[in-house]
Amino acid sequence: DAKTTQPPSMDCAEGRAANLPCNHSTISGNEYVYWYRQIHSQGPQYIIHGLKNNETNEMASLIITEDRKSSTLILPHATLRDTAVYYCIVRVADTGRRALTFGSGTRLQVQP
Amino acid sequence: GAVVSQHPSRVICKSGTSVKIECRSLDFQATTMFWYRQFPKKSLMLMATSNEGSKATYEQGVEKDKFLINHASLTLSTLTVTSAHPEDSSFYICSARQPANYGYTFGSGTRLTVV
């Protein structure tokens, strides 16, 4: 799995967009970008994933650069409940029995 | 959507006793489940991969005799912390892979405190 680099922490004002960056310069052509988040004292929660096109769902948008070496997770209108650690994970979408590997993530603090 | 139920959410036990944590996939069958451990302000560390009907695969440095994993059915995996010590106090999280889309669903975690 390609290595990812995320800032350790970020702040965001409530109601504003939160833009969380992730660098994955060694990503391979068949590797996807996944985002999960972990709210304090809970298990991780899937947010979104993509290969090379931008993706959007009810939770967030994922913007992947054309060279695929970096991506940004966008929470369009952050709320206090979005305060969490956000993990960017790069890996192939295999059908095997491999677990997800978590890095240190970005601790997002949404301020009132 | 796919739900993984983990129980108990919190447990306090005395040193030397054993504690069992259950992880159930509620609406799908999971041939593979995963167990993680998380220390305060740290990331999740994979402990072992639980395979239905066969032995678990443990990560390097994880004592298999201390952390017993049983995956006796397609919807249930258990982690038993044997002869618990205060250093075993941690947040334990299970995860299951959905067969339909190979996505990962996580339990809500178990906070173990050994006194």
mmCIF file of C-alpha atoms in Angstrom:
data_model
loop_
_atom_site.group_PDB
_atom_site.id
_atom_site.type_symbol
_atom_site.label_atom_id
_atom_site.label_comp_id
_atom_site.label_asym_id
_atom_site.label_seq_id
_atom_site.Cartn_x
_atom_site.Cartn_y
_atom_site.Cartn_z
ATOM 1 C CA ASP A 1 0.000 0.000 0.000
ATOM 2 C CA ALA A 2 1.281 3.435 -0.862
ATOM 3 C CA LYS A 3 2.433 5.658 1.980
ATOM 4 C CA THR A 4 0.243 8.636 2.818
ATOM 5 C CA THR A 5 1.099 11.901 4.523
ATOM 6 C CA GLN A 6 -1.484 14.004 6.353
ATOM 7 C CA PRO A 7 -1.171 17.058 8.590
ATOM 8 C CA PRO A 8 -1.495 16.018 12.229
ATOM 9 C CA SER A 9 -4.208 18.517 13.043
ATOM 10 C CA MET A 10 -6.515 21.136 11.557
ATOM 11 C CA ASP A 11 -9.142 23.534 12.811
ATOM 12 C CA CYS A 12 -12.274 24.574 11.022
ATOM 13 C CA ALA A 13 -15.099 26.953 11.899
ATOM 14 C CA GLU A 14 -18.551 25.464 12.180
ATOM 15 C CA GLY A 15 -20.532 25.931 8.984
ATOM 16 C CA ARG A 16 -17.446 26.410 6.853
ATOM 17 C CA ALA A 17 -15.921 23.886 4.499
ATOM 18 C CA ALA A 18 -13.230 21.643 5.910
ATOM 19 C CA ASN A 19 -10.544 20.705 3.402
ATOM 20 C CA LEU A 20 -8.335 17.852 4.516
ATOM 21 C CA PRO A 21 -5.279 17.144 2.358
ATOM 22 C CA CYS A 22 -3.484 13.879 1.801
ATOM 23 C CA ASN A 23 -0.262 13.253 -0.099
ATOM 24 C CA HIS A 24 0.300 9.877 -1.714
ATOM 25 C CA SER A 25 3.062 10.502 -4.236
ATOM 26 C CA THR A 26 3.942 6.810 -4.670
ATOM 27 C CA ILE A 27 0.410 5.693 -5.495
ATOM 28 C CA SER A 28 0.114 2.965 -8.108
ATOM 29 C CA GLY A 29 -2.328 2.919 -10.979
ATOM 30 C CA ASN A 30 -4.590 0.334 -9.406
ATOM 31 C CA GLU A 31 -4.672 1.843 -5.923
ATOM 32 C CA TYR A 32 -7.711 3.625 -4.602
ATOM 33 C CA VAL A 33 -7.855 6.486 -2.127
ATOM 34 C CA TYR A 34 -10.080 5.743 0.864
ATOM 35 C CA TRP A 35 -11.134 8.064 3.644
ATOM 36 C CA TYR A 36 -12.332 6.965 7.050
ATOM 37 C CA ARG A 37 -12.916 8.942 10.188
ATOM 38 C CA GLN A 38 -12.951 8.066 13.855
ATOM 39 C CA ILE A 39 -14.978 10.044 16.298
ATOM 40 C CA HIS A 40 -13.662 9.873 19.835
ATOM 41 C CA SER A 41 -14.150 6.478 21.503
ATOM 42 C CA GLN A 42 -15.903 4.986 18.483
ATOM 43 C CA GLY A 43 -14.891 2.676 15.675
ATOM 44 C CA PRO A 44 -13.812 4.124 12.329
ATOM 45 C CA GLN A 45 -16.489 5.079 9.829
ATOM 46 C CA TYR A 46 -16.207 4.892 6.054
ATOM 47 C CA ILE A 47 -16.578 8.241 4.297
ATOM 48 C CA ILE A 48 -15.710 7.941 0.627
ATOM 49 C CA HIS A 49 -13.259 6.449 -1.836
ATOM 50 C CA GLY A 50 -12.107 7.059 -5.400
ATOM 51 C CA LEU A 51 -9.665 5.969 -8.074
ATOM 52 C CA LYS A 52 -9.035 8.990 -10.257
ATOM 53 C CA ASN A 53 -12.296 10.836 -10.746
ATOM 54 C CA ASN A 54 -13.695 13.205 -8.182
ATOM 55 C CA GLU A 55 -16.370 11.639 -6.043
ATOM 56 C CA THR A 56 -19.223 13.009 -3.977
ATOM 57 C CA ASN A 57 -21.671 11.420 -1.596
ATOM 58 C CA GLU A 58 -23.937 12.596 1.166
ATOM 59 C CA MET A 59 -21.053 12.969 3.573
ATOM 60 C CA ALA A 60 -18.237 14.512 1.597
ATOM 61 C CA SER A 61 -16.461 15.165 -1.667
ATOM 62 C CA LEU A 62 -13.145 13.708 -2.722
ATOM 63 C CA ILE A 63 -10.925 15.622 -5.087
ATOM 64 C CA ILE A 64 -8.006 13.706 -6.591
ATOM 65 C CA THR A 65 -5.348 15.565 -8.544
ATOM 66 C CA GLU A 66 -4.789 14.632 -12.145
ATOM 67 C CA ASP A 67 -1.439 13.000 -11.369
ATOM 68 C CA ARG A 68 -3.117 11.208 -8.428
ATOM 69 C CA LYS A 69 -0.286 12.125 -6.108
ATOM 70 C CA SER A 70 -2.522 13.963 -3.701
ATOM 71 C CA SER A 71 -6.157 14.312 -2.763
ATOM 72 C CA THR A 72 -8.436 16.464 -0.649
ATOM 73 C CA LEU A 73 -11.426 15.439 1.377
ATOM 74 C CA ILE A 74 -14.003 18.196 1.579
ATOM 75 C CA LEU A 75 -16.692 18.418 4.231
ATOM 76 C CA PRO A 76 -18.809 21.197 2.706
ATOM 77 C CA HIS A 77 -20.460 22.510 5.860
ATOM 78 C CA ALA A 78 -18.616 21.259 8.912
ATOM 79 C CA THR A 79 -20.551 20.743 12.124
ATOM 80 C CA LEU A 80 -19.332 20.073 15.641
ATOM 81 C CA ARG A 81 -20.145 16.402 15.090
ATOM 82 C CA ASP A 82 -17.502 16.282 12.370
ATOM 83 C CA THR A 83 -14.771 16.683 14.993
ATOM 84 C CA ALA A 84 -12.792 13.482 14.558
ATOM 85 C CA VAL A 85 -9.555 11.933 13.321
ATOM 86 C CA TYR A 86 -9.621 11.538 9.553
ATOM 87 C CA TYR A 87 -7.593 8.795 7.911
ATOM 88 C CA CYS A 88 -6.504 8.726 4.284
ATOM 89 C CA ILE A 89 -5.659 5.187 3.149
ATOM 90 C CA VAL A 90 -4.322 4.150 -0.229
ATOM 91 C CA ARG A 91 -4.591 0.553 -1.351
ATOM 92 C CA VAL A 92 -5.801 -1.748 -4.079
ATOM 93 C CA ALA A 93 -9.451 -2.761 -4.012
ATOM 94 C CA ASP A 94 -8.578 -6.403 -3.562
ATOM 95 C CA THR A 95 -10.916 -9.212 -2.705
ATOM 96 C CA GLY A 96 -8.507 -10.878 -0.337
ATOM 97 C CA ARG A 97 -8.322 -10.953 3.408
ATOM 98 C CA ARG A 98 -6.093 -8.003 4.137
ATOM 99 C CA ALA A 99 -6.980 -5.552 6.863
ATOM 100 C CA LEU A 100 -6.955 -1.806 6.496
ATOM 101 C CA THR A 101 -3.763 -0.188 7.725
ATOM 102 C CA PHE A 102 -4.166 3.128 9.494
ATOM 103 C CA GLY A 103 -1.628 5.926 9.644
ATOM 104 C CA SER A 104 -1.719 8.725 12.153
ATOM 105 C CA GLY A 105 -4.449 10.705 10.383
ATOM 106 C CA THR A 106 -5.530 14.330 10.773
ATOM 107 C CA ARG A 107 -7.271 15.432 13.932
ATOM 108 C CA LEU A 108 -9.971 17.869 12.805
ATOM 109 C CA GLN A 109 -11.376 20.184 15.439
ATOM 110 C CA VAL A 110 -14.525 22.029 14.395
ATOM 111 C CA GLN A 111 -14.844 25.214 16.385
ATOM 112 C CA PRO A 112 -18.202 26.781 17.276
ATOM 113 C CA GLY B 1 -26.142 -0.787 5.544
ATOM 114 C CA ALA B 2 -23.794 -3.340 6.983
ATOM 115 C CA VAL B 3 -23.615 -3.299 10.769
ATOM 116 C CA VAL B 4 -21.021 -4.770 13.079
ATOM 117 C CA SER B 5 -22.010 -5.034 16.710
ATOM 118 C CA GLN B 6 -19.302 -5.175 19.355
ATOM 119 C CA HIS B 7 -19.966 -6.059 22.982
ATOM 120 C CA PRO B 8 -19.328 -4.999 25.662
ATOM 121 C CA SER B 9 -18.592 -1.335 25.043
ATOM 122 C CA ARG B 10 -16.825 -0.987 28.369
ATOM 123 C CA VAL B 11 -15.433 -3.506 30.800
ATOM 124 C CA ILE B 12 -13.416 -3.277 33.973
ATOM 125 C CA CYS B 13 -11.728 -6.403 35.241
ATOM 126 C CA LYS B 14 -9.243 -7.410 37.883
ATOM 127 C CA SER B 15 -5.687 -8.398 37.090
ATOM 128 C CA GLY B 16 -5.372 -12.074 36.351
ATOM 129 C CA THR B 17 -8.887 -12.560 35.068
ATOM 130 C CA SER B 18 -9.968 -13.114 31.471
ATOM 131 C CA VAL B 19 -12.268 -10.957 29.420
ATOM 132 C CA LYS B 20 -14.186 -11.910 26.280
ATOM 133 C CA ILE B 21 -15.149 -9.374 23.629
ATOM 134 C CA GLU B 22 -17.693 -10.283 20.970
ATOM 135 C CA CYS B 23 -17.925 -8.981 17.433
ATOM 136 C CA ARG B 24 -21.009 -9.800 15.370
ATOM 137 C CA SER B 25 -21.896 -8.990 11.793
ATOM 138 C CA LEU B 26 -25.618 -8.365 11.995
ATOM 139 C CA ASP B 27 -26.806 -8.417 8.404
ATOM 140 C CA PHE B 28 -24.058 -10.088 6.464
ATOM 141 C CA GLN B 29 -21.743 -13.045 6.697
ATOM 142 C CA ALA B 30 -18.129 -12.308 7.382
ATOM 143 C CA THR B 31 -15.586 -15.004 6.653
ATOM 144 C CA THR B 32 -12.881 -12.603 7.740
ATOM 145 C CA MET B 33 -12.847 -10.259 10.693
ATOM 146 C CA PHE B 34 -10.062 -8.122 12.067
ATOM 147 C CA TRP B 35 -9.085 -7.088 15.568
ATOM 148 C CA TYR B 36 -7.334 -3.823 16.340
ATOM 149 C CA ARG B 37 -5.971 -2.232 19.453
ATOM 150 C CA GLN B 38 -5.725 1.482 20.051
ATOM 151 C CA PHE B 39 -3.878 3.369 22.769
ATOM 152 C CA PRO B 40 -4.887 6.918 23.737
ATOM 153 C CA LYS B 41 -4.160 9.475 21.014
ATOM 154 C CA LYS B 42 -2.623 6.772 18.839
ATOM 155 C CA SER B 43 -3.754 5.132 15.642
ATOM 156 C CA LEU B 44 -5.297 1.699 15.278
ATOM 157 C CA MET B 45 -2.872 -1.206 15.345
ATOM 158 C CA LEU B 46 -3.877 -4.462 13.727
ATOM 159 C CA MET B 47 -3.598 -7.348 16.154
ATOM 160 C CA ALA B 48 -4.916 -10.278 14.170
ATOM 161 C CA THR B 49 -7.027 -11.487 11.288
ATOM 162 C CA SER B 50 -9.801 -13.838 12.281
ATOM 163 C CA ASN B 51 -10.789 -16.474 9.726
ATOM 164 C CA GLU B 52 -14.017 -18.432 10.048
ATOM 165 C CA GLY B 53 -13.325 -22.088 10.631
ATOM 166 C CA SER B 54 -9.570 -21.771 10.859
ATOM 167 C CA LYS B 55 -6.873 -20.330 13.069
ATOM 168 C CA ALA B 56 -6.397 -16.615 13.367
ATOM 169 C CA THR B 57 -3.374 -14.932 11.873
ATOM 170 C CA TYR B 58 -1.560 -12.757 14.381
ATOM 171 C CA GLU B 59 0.596 -9.741 13.671
ATOM 172 C CA GLN B 60 4.192 -9.763 14.751
ATOM 173 C CA GLY B 61 4.574 -9.097 18.438
ATOM 174 C CA VAL B 62 1.017 -10.062 19.380
ATOM 175 C CA GLU B 63 0.901 -13.003 21.793
ATOM 176 C CA LYS B 64 -1.571 -15.525 20.470
ATOM 177 C CA ASP B 65 -1.825 -17.302 23.816
ATOM 178 C CA LYS B 66 -2.779 -14.073 25.506
ATOM 179 C CA PHE B 67 -5.208 -12.801 22.914
ATOM 180 C CA LEU B 68 -7.331 -15.797 21.966
ATOM 181 C CA ILE B 69 -9.452 -15.390 18.868
ATOM 182 C CA ASN B 70 -12.299 -17.661 17.921
ATOM 183 C CA HIS B 71 -14.322 -17.311 14.736
ATOM 184 C CA ALA B 72 -16.719 -20.196 15.049
ATOM 185 C CA SER B 73 -19.454 -18.884 12.783
ATOM 186 C CA LEU B 74 -19.851 -16.590 9.813
ATOM 187 C CA THR B 75 -21.295 -13.848 12.007
ATOM 188 C CA LEU B 76 -19.322 -14.042 15.231
ATOM 189 C CA SER B 77 -15.705 -13.561 16.216
ATOM 190 C CA THR B 78 -14.537 -13.335 19.814
ATOM 191 C CA LEU B 79 -11.375 -11.951 21.347
ATOM 192 C CA THR B 80 -10.473 -13.209 24.807
ATOM 193 C CA VAL B 81 -7.824 -11.363 26.750
ATOM 194 C CA THR B 82 -6.439 -13.988 29.102
ATOM 195 C CA SER B 83 -4.807 -13.294 32.444
ATOM 196 C CA ALA B 84 -5.287 -9.598 31.919
ATOM 197 C CA HIS B 85 -2.789 -7.102 33.283
ATOM 198 C CA PRO B 86 -3.025 -3.307 33.571
ATOM 199 C CA GLU B 87 -0.888 -2.915 30.436
ATOM 200 C CA ASP B 88 -3.631 -4.694 28.495
ATOM 201 C CA SER B 89 -5.916 -1.756 29.202
ATOM 202 C CA SER B 90 -6.771 -0.321 25.822
ATOM 203 C CA PHE B 91 -9.499 0.292 23.250
ATOM 204 C CA TYR B 92 -10.182 -2.822 21.186
ATOM 205 C CA ILE B 93 -11.986 -2.560 17.839
ATOM 206 C CA CYS B 94 -13.190 -5.238 15.479
ATOM 207 C CA SER B 95 -13.888 -4.956 11.784
ATOM 208 C CA ALA B 96 -15.544 -7.146 9.199
ATOM 209 C CA ARG B 97 -15.316 -7.167 5.459
ATOM 210 C CA GLN B 98 -18.570 -7.133 3.522
ATOM 211 C CA PRO B 99 -18.770 -9.767 0.804
ATOM 212 C CA ALA B 100 -20.990 -7.613 -1.397
ATOM 213 C CA ASN B 101 -18.625 -4.721 -2.012
ATOM 214 C CA TYR B 102 -15.540 -5.660 0.028
ATOM 215 C CA GLY B 103 -15.996 -2.593 2.174
ATOM 216 C CA TYR B 104 -14.919 -2.550 5.796
ATOM 217 C CA THR B 105 -17.342 -2.014 8.658
ATOM 218 C CA PHE B 106 -16.135 -1.414 12.180
ATOM 219 C CA GLY B 107 -17.584 -2.169 15.572
ATOM 220 C CA SER B 108 -18.021 0.613 18.094
ATOM 221 C CA GLY B 109 -15.094 -0.587 20.174
ATOM 222 C CA THR B 110 -14.540 -1.957 23.659
ATOM 223 C CA ARG B 111 -12.797 0.050 26.351
ATOM 224 C CA LEU B 112 -10.962 -2.430 28.580
ATOM 225 C CA THR B 113 -9.623 -1.307 31.920
ATOM 226 C CA VAL B 114 -7.639 -3.769 34.015
ATOM 227 C CA VAL B 115 -7.267 -2.833 37.659
#
